[in-house]
mmCIF file of C-alpha atoms and ligand atoms in Angstrom:
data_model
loop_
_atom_site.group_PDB
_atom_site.id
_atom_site.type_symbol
_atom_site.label_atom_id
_atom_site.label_comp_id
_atom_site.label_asym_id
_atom_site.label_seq_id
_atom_site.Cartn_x
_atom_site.Cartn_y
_atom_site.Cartn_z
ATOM 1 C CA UNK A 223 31.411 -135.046 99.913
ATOM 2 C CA UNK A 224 31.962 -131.575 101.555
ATOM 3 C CA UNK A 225 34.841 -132.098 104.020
ATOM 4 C CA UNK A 226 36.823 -135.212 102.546
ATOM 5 C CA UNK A 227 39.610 -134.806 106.051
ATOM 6 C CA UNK A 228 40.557 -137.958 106.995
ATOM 7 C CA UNK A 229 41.255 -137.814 111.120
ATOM 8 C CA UNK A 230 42.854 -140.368 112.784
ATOM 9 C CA UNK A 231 42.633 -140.284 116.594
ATOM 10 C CA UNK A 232 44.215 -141.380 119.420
ATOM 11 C CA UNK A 233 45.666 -145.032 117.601
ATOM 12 C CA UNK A 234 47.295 -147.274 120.480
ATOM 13 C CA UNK A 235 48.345 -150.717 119.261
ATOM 14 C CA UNK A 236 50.489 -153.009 121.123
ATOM 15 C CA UNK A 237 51.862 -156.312 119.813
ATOM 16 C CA UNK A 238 52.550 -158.625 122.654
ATOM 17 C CA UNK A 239 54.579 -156.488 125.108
ATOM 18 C CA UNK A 240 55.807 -153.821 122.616
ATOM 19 C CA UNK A 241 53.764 -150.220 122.128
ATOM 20 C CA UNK A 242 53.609 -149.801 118.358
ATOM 21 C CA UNK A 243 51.273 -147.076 118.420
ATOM 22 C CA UNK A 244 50.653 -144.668 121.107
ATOM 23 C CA UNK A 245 47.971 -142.252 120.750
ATOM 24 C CA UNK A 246 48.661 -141.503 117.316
ATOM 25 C CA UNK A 247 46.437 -138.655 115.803
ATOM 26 C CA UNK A 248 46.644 -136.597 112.569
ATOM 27 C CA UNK A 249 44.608 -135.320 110.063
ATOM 28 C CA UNK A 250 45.223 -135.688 106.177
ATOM 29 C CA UNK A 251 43.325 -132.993 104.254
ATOM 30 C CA UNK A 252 41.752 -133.116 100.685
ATOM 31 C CA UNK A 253 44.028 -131.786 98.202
ATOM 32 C CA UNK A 254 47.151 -132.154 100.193
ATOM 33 C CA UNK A 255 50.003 -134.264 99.447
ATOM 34 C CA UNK A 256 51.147 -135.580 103.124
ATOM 35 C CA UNK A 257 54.176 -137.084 103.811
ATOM 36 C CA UNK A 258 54.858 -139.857 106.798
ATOM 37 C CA UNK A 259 57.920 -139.843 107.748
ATOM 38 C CA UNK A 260 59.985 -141.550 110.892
ATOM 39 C CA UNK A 261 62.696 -144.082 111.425
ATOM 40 C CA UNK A 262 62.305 -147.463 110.496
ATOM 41 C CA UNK A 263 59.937 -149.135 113.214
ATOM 42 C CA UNK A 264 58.283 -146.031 113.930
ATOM 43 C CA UNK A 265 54.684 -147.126 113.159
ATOM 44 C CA UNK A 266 54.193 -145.657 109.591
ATOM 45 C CA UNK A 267 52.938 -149.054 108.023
ATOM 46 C CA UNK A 268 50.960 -150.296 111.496
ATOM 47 C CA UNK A 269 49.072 -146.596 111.343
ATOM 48 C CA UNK A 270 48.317 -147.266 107.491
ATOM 49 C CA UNK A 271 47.185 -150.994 108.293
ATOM 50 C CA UNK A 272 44.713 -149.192 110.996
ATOM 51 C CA UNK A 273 43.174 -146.773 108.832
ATOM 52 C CA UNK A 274 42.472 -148.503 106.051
ATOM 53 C CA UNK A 275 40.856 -151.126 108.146
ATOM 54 C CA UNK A 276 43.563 -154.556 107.716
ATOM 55 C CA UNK A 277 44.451 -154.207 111.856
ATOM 56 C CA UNK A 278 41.902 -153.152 114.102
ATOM 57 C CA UNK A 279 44.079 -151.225 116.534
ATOM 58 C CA UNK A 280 43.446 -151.731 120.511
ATOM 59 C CA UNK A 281 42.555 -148.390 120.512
ATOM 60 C CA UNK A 282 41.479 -144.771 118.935
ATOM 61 C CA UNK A 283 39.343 -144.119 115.975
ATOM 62 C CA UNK A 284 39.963 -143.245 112.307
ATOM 63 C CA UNK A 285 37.108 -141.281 109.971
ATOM 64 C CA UNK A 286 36.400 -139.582 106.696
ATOM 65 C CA UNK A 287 34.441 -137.066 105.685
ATOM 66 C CA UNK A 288 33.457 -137.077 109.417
ATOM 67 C CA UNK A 289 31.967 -140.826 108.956
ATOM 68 C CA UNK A 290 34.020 -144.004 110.445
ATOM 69 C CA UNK A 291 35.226 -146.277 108.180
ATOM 70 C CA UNK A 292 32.470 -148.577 107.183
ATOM 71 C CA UNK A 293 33.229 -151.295 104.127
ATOM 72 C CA UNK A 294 31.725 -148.656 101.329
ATOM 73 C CA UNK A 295 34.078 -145.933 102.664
ATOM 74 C CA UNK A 296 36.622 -148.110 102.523
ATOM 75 C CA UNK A 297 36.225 -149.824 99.125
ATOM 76 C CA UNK A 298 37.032 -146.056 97.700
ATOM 77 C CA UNK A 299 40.074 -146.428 99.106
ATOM 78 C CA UNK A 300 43.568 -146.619 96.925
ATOM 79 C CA UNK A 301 45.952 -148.470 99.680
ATOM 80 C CA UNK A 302 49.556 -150.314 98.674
ATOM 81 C CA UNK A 303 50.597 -151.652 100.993
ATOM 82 C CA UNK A 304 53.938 -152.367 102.377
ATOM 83 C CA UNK A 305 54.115 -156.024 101.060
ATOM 84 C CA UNK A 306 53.035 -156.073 97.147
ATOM 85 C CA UNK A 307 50.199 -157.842 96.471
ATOM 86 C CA UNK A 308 49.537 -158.687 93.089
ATOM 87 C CA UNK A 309 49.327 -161.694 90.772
ATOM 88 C CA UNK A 310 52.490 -162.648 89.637
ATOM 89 C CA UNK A 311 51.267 -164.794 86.640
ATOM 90 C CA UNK A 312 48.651 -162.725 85.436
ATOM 91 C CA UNK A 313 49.455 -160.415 82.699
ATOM 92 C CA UNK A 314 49.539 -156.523 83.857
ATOM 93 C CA UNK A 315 46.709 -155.316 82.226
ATOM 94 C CA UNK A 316 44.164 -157.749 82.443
ATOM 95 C CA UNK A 317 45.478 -158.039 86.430
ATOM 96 C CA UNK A 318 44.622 -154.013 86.610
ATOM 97 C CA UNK A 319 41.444 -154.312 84.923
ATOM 98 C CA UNK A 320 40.515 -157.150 86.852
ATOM 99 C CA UNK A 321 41.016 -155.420 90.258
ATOM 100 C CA UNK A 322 38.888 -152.619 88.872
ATOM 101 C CA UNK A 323 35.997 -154.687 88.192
ATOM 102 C CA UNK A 324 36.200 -156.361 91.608
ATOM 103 C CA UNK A 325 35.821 -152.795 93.091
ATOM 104 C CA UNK A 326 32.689 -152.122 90.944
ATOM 105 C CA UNK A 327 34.653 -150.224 87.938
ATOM 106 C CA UNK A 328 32.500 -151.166 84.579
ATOM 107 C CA UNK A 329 34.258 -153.306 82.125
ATOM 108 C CA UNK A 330 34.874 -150.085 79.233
ATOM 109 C CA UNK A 331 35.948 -148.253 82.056
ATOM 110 C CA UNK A 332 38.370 -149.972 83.321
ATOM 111 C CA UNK A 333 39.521 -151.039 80.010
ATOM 112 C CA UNK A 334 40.675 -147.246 79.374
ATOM 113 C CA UNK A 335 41.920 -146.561 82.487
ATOM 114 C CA UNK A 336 44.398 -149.412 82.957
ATOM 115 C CA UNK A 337 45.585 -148.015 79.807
ATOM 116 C CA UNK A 338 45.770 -144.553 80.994
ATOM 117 C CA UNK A 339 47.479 -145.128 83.889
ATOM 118 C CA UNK A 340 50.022 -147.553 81.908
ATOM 119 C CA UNK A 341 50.701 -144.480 79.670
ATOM 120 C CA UNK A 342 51.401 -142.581 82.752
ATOM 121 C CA UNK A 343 53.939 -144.929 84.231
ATOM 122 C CA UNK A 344 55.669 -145.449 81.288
ATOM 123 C CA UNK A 345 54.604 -149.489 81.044
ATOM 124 C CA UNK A 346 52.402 -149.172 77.990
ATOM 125 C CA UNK A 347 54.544 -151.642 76.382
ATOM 126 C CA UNK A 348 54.521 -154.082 78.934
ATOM 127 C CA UNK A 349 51.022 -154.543 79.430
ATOM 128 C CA UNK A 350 50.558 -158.136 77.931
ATOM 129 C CA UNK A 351 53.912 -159.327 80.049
ATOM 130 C CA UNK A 352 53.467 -161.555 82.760
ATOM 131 C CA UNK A 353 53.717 -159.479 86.084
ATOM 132 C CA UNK A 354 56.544 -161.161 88.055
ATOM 133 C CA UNK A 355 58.963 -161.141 84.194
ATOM 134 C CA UNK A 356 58.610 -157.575 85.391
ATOM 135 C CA UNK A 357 61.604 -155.606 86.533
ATOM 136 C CA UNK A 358 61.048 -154.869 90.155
ATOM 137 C CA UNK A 359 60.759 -151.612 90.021
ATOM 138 C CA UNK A 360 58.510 -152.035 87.652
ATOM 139 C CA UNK A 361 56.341 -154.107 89.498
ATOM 140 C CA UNK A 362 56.758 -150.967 91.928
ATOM 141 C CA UNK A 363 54.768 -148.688 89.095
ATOM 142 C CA UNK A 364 52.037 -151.522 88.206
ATOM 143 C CA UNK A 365 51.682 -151.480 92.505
ATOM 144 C CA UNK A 366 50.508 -147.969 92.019
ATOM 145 C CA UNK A 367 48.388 -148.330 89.147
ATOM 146 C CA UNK A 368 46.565 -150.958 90.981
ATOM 147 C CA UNK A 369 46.006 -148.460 93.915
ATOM 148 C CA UNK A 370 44.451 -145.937 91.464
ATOM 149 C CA UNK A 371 42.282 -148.135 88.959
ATOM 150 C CA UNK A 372 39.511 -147.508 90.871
ATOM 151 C CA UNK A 373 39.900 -143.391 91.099
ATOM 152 C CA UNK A 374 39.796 -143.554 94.810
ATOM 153 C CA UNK A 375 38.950 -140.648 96.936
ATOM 154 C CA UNK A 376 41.584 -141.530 99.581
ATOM 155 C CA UNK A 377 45.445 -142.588 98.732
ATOM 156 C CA UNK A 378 47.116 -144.240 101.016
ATOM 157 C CA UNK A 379 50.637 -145.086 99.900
ATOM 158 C CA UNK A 380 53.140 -147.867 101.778
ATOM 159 C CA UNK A 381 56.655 -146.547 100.570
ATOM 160 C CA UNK A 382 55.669 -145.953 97.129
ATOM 161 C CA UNK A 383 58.515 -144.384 95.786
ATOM 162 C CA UNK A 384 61.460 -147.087 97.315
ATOM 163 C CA UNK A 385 63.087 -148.846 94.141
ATOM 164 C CA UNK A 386 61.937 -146.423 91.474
ATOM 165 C CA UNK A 387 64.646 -145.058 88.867
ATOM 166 C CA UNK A 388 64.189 -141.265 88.712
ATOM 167 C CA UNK A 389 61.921 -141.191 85.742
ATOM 168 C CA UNK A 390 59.473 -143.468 87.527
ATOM 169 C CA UNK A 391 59.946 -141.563 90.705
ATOM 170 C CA UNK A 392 58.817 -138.326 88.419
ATOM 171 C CA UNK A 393 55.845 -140.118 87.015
ATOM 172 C CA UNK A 394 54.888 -141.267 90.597
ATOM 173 C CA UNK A 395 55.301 -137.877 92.094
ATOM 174 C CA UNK A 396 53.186 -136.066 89.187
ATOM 175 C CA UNK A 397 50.428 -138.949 89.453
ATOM 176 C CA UNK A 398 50.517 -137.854 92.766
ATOM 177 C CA UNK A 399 50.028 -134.239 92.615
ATOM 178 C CA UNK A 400 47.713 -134.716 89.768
ATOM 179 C CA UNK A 401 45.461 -136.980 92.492
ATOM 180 C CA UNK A 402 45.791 -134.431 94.998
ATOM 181 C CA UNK A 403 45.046 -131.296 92.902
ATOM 182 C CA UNK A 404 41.931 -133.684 92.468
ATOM 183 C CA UNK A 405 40.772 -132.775 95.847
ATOM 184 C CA UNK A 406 42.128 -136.731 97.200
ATOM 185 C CA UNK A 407 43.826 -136.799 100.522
ATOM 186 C CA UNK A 408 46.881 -138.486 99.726
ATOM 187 C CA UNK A 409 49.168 -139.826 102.200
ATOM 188 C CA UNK A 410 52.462 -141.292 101.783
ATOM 189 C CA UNK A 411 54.961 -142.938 104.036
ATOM 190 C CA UNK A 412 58.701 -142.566 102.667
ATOM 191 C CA UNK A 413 62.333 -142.487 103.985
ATOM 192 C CA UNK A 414 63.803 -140.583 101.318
ATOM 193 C CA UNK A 415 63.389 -136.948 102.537
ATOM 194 C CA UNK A 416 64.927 -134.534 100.285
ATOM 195 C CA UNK A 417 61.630 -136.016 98.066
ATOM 196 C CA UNK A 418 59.430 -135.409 100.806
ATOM 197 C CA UNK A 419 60.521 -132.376 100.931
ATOM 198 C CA UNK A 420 60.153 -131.433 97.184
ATOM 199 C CA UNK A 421 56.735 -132.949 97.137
ATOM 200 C CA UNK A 422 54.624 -132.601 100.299
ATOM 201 C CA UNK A 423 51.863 -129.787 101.020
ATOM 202 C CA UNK A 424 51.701 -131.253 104.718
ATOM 203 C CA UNK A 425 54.319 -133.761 106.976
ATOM 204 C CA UNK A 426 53.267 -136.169 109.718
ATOM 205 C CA UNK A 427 56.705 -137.255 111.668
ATOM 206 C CA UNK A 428 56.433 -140.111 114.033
ATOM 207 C CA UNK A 429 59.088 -141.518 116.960
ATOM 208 C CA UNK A 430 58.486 -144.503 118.445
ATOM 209 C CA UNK A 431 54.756 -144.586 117.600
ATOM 210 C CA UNK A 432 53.765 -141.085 118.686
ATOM 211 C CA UNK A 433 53.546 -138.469 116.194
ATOM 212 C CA UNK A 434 56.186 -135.460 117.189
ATOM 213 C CA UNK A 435 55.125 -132.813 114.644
ATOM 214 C CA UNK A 436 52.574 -133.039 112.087
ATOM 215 C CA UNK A 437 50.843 -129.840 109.929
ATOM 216 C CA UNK A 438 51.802 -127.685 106.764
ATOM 217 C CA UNK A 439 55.414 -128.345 106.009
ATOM 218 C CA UNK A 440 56.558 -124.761 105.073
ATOM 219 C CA UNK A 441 55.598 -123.710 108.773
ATOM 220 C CA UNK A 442 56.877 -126.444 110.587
ATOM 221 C CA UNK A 443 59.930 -125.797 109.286
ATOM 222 C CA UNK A 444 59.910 -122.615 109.352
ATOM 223 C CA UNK A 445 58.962 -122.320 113.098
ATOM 224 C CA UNK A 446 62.345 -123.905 113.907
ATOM 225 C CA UNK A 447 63.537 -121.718 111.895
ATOM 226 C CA UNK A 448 65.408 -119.942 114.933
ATOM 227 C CA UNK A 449 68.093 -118.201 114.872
ATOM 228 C CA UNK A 450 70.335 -119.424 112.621
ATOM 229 C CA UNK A 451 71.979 -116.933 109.988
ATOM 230 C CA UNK A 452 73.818 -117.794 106.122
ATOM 231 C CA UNK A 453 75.845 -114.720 105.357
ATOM 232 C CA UNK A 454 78.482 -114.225 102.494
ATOM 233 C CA UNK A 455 81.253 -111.833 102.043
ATOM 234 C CA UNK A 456 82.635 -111.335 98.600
ATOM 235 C CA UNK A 457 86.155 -112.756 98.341
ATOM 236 C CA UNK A 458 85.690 -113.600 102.092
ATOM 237 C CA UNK A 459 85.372 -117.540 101.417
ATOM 238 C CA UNK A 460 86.124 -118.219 105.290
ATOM 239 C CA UNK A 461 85.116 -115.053 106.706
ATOM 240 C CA UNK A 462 83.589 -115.505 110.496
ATOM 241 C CA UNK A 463 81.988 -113.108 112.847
ATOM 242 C CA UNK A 464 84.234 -112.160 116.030
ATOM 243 C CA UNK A 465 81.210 -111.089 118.003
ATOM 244 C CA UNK A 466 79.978 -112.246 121.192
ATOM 245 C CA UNK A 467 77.197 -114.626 121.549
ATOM 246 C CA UNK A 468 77.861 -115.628 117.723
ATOM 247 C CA UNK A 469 79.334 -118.769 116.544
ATOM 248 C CA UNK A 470 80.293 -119.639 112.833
ATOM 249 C CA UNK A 471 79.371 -123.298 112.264
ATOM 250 C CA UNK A 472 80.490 -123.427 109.110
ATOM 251 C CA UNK A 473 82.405 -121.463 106.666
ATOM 252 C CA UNK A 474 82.767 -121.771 102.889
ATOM 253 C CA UNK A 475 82.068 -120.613 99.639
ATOM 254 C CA UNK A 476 78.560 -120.521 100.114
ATOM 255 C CA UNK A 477 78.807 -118.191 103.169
ATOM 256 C CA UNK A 478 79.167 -118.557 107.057
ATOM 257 C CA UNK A 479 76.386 -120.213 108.928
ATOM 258 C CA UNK A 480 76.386 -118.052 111.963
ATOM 259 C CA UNK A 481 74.056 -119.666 115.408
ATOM 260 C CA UNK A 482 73.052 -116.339 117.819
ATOM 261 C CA UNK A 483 72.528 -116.641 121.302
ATOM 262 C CA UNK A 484 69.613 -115.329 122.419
ATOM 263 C CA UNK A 485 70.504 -112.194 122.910
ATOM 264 C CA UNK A 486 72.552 -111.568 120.248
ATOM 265 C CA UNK A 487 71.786 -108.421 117.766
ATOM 266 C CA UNK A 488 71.349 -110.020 113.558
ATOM 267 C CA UNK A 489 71.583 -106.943 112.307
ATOM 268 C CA UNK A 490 75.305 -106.676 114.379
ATOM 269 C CA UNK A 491 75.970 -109.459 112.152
ATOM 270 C CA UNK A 492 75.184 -107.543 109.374
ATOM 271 C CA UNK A 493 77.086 -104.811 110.431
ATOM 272 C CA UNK A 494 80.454 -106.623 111.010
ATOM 273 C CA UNK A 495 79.966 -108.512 107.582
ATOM 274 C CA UNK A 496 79.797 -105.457 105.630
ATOM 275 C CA UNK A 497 82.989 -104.195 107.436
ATOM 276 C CA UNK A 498 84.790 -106.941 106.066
ATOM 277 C CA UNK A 499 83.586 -106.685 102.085
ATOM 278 C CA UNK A 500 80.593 -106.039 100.029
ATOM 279 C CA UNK A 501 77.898 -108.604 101.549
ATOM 280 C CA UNK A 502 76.361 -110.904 99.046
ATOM 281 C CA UNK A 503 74.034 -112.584 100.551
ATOM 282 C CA UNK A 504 72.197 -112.228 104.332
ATOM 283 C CA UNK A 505 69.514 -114.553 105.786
ATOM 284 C CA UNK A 506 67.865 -116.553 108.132
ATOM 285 C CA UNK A 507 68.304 -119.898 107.277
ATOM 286 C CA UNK A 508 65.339 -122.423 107.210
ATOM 287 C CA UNK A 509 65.986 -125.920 108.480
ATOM 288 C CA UNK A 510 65.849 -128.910 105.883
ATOM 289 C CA UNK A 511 63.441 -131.735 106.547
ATOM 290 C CA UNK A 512 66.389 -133.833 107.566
ATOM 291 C CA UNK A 513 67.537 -131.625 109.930
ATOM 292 C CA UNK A 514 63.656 -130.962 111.251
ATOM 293 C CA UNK A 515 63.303 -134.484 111.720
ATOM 294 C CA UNK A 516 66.693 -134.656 113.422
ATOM 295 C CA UNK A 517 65.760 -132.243 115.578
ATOM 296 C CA UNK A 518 62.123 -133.907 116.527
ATOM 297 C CA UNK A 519 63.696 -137.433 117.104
ATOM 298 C CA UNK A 520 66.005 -136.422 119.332
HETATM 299 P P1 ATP B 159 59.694 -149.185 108.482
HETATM 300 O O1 ATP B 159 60.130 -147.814 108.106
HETATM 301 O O2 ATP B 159 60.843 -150.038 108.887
HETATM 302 O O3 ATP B 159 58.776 -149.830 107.486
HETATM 303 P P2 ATP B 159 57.414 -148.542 110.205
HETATM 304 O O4 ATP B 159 57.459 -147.122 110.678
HETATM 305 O O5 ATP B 159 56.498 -148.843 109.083
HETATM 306 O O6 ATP B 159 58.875 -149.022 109.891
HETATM 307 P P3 ATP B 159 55.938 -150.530 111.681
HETATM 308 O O7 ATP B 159 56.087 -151.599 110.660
HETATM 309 O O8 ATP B 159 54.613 -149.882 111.814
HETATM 310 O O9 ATP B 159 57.062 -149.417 111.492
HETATM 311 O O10 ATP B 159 56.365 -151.162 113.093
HETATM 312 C C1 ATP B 159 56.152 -150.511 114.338
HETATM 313 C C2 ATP B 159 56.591 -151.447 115.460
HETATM 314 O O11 ATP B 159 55.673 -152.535 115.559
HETATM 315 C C3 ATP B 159 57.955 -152.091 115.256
HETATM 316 O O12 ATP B 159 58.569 -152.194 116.500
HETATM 317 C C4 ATP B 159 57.633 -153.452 114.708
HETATM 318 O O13 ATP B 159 58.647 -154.369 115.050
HETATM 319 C C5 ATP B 159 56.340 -153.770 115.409
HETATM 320 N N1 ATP B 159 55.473 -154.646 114.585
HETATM 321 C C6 ATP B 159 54.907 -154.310 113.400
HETATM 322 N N2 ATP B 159 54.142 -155.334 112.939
HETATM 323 C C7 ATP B 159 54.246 -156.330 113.854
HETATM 324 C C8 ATP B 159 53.676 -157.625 113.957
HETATM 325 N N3 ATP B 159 52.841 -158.105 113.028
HETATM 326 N N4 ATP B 159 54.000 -158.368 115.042
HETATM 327 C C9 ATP B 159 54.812 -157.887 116.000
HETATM 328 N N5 ATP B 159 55.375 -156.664 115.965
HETATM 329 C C10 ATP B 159 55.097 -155.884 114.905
#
């Protein structure tokens, strides 16, 4: 497959009187981690449900590789979905290598590769347990495993990460990469930013079931970047600019955050700073996720 993109387009879904989607369109590229992220009720899980074919939304279109998504596209999908659905009385790896063989996987195959991917999780030696005498985070990684038995070309991902311990959350995120660096779109809804931060190549942020920023994650953070300034004074714990059109929002032993009005002159800043001590450190600060998001949802 030459361009692996999958494009969604234009998704509008309404259940009963409420909009759930409206006009939703992204891209996830191959290779790139992509995070979803937006508030609970957003429309993460009802835009995952869409493209991987479980709700046929009233409107829009999804495609990969260019191609809408016709049963043999989608049976080389990965998808967990928001509500786990495994076998609770089958044991965990005859349930993964069963699931393999129902998406075509041959028998040796997918022998080794629920074993792999047990390794990989850390649940090697629960493979023979029942599923549900599983922890439930653990259920969480066997959830994931079941999404990749099949080596999909397209992840997508329903929360994956909510309930892990940090170990498992490590094991997840390096599966993850490890998919990705595989050329596999991977897209992942999750709440718990600071990760999505960490992790993602590319962000998709969605209010109220339109999608308010979506693209390479450095540079949409960095094009809010604006003009906010961190700048540290040595022995100066509290040290603020008096200059016009500045305002210290915060000062403490990390340095001043300084906001400057349009007008206002950074390298005045600078000046001023180094009047009151030896400057340490001077820069333009680049918004967190969590305060990109904050920003977009407003
Ligand atoms: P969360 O972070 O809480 O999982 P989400 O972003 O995944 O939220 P969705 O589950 O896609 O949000 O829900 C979007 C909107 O659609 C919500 O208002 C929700 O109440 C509504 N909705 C979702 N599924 C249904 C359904 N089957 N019937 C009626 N309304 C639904």
């Amino acid at each position: 497959m030459t361009d692996a993109t999958l494009a969604v387009h234009g998704l509008t879904h309404d259940f009963g009187e409420r909009r759930a989607l409206d006009g939703v369109s992204f891209e996830v590229r191959p290779g790139r981690l992509t995070g979803f992220v937006g508030a609970n009720g957003a429309g993460k899980t009802t835009t995952m449900r869409a493209i991987v074919g479980v709700l046929r939304p009233d409107a829009g279109t999804v495609t990969f590789g260019g191609s809408p998504m016709g049963l043999e596209v989608r049976r080389r999908i990965g998808y967990m979905p928001e509500e786990r659905g495994l076998y609770p009385k089958m044991k965990v790896a005859e349930q993964l290598v069963y699931l393999a063989r129902v998406l075509g996987v041959a028998k040796a195959d997918a022998e080794s590769r629920a074993s792999g991917l047990l390794d990989a999780l850390g649940l090697a030696e629960r493979r023979d347990d029942l599923l549900h005498t599983l922890s439930l985070g653990n259920q969480q990684r066997v959830q994931v495993a079941a999404a990749l038995i099949h080596e999909p070309d397209l992840l997508i991902l329903d929360e994956p990460f909510s309930g892990l311990d940090p170990i498992a959350m490590d094991a997840m995120a390096a599966r993850l990469r490890d998919r990705a660096e595989a050329g596999v779109p991977v897209l992942f809804s999750s709440h718990q930013l600071d990760l999505v931060e960490r992790l993602c190549d590319d962000l998709v942020l969605i209010h109220d079931g339109r999608v308010v920023a979506a693209g390479d994650a450095r540079a949409l953070r960095e094009e809010r970047a604006g003009r906010r300034y961190r700048v540290a004074v040595a022995g100066e714990d509290a040290w603020r600019p008096a200059l016009a059109g500045m305002t210290a929002v915060e000062a403490g032993p990390h340095g001043t955050l300084v906001d400057l009005d349009d007008g206002a002159d950074p390298q005045e800043l600078l000046v001023a700073a180094q009047a009151a001590g030896p400057v340490t450190h001077f820069s333009r600060t680049v918004p967190s996720l969590a305060e990109l998001f904050a920003e977009v949802v407003r």
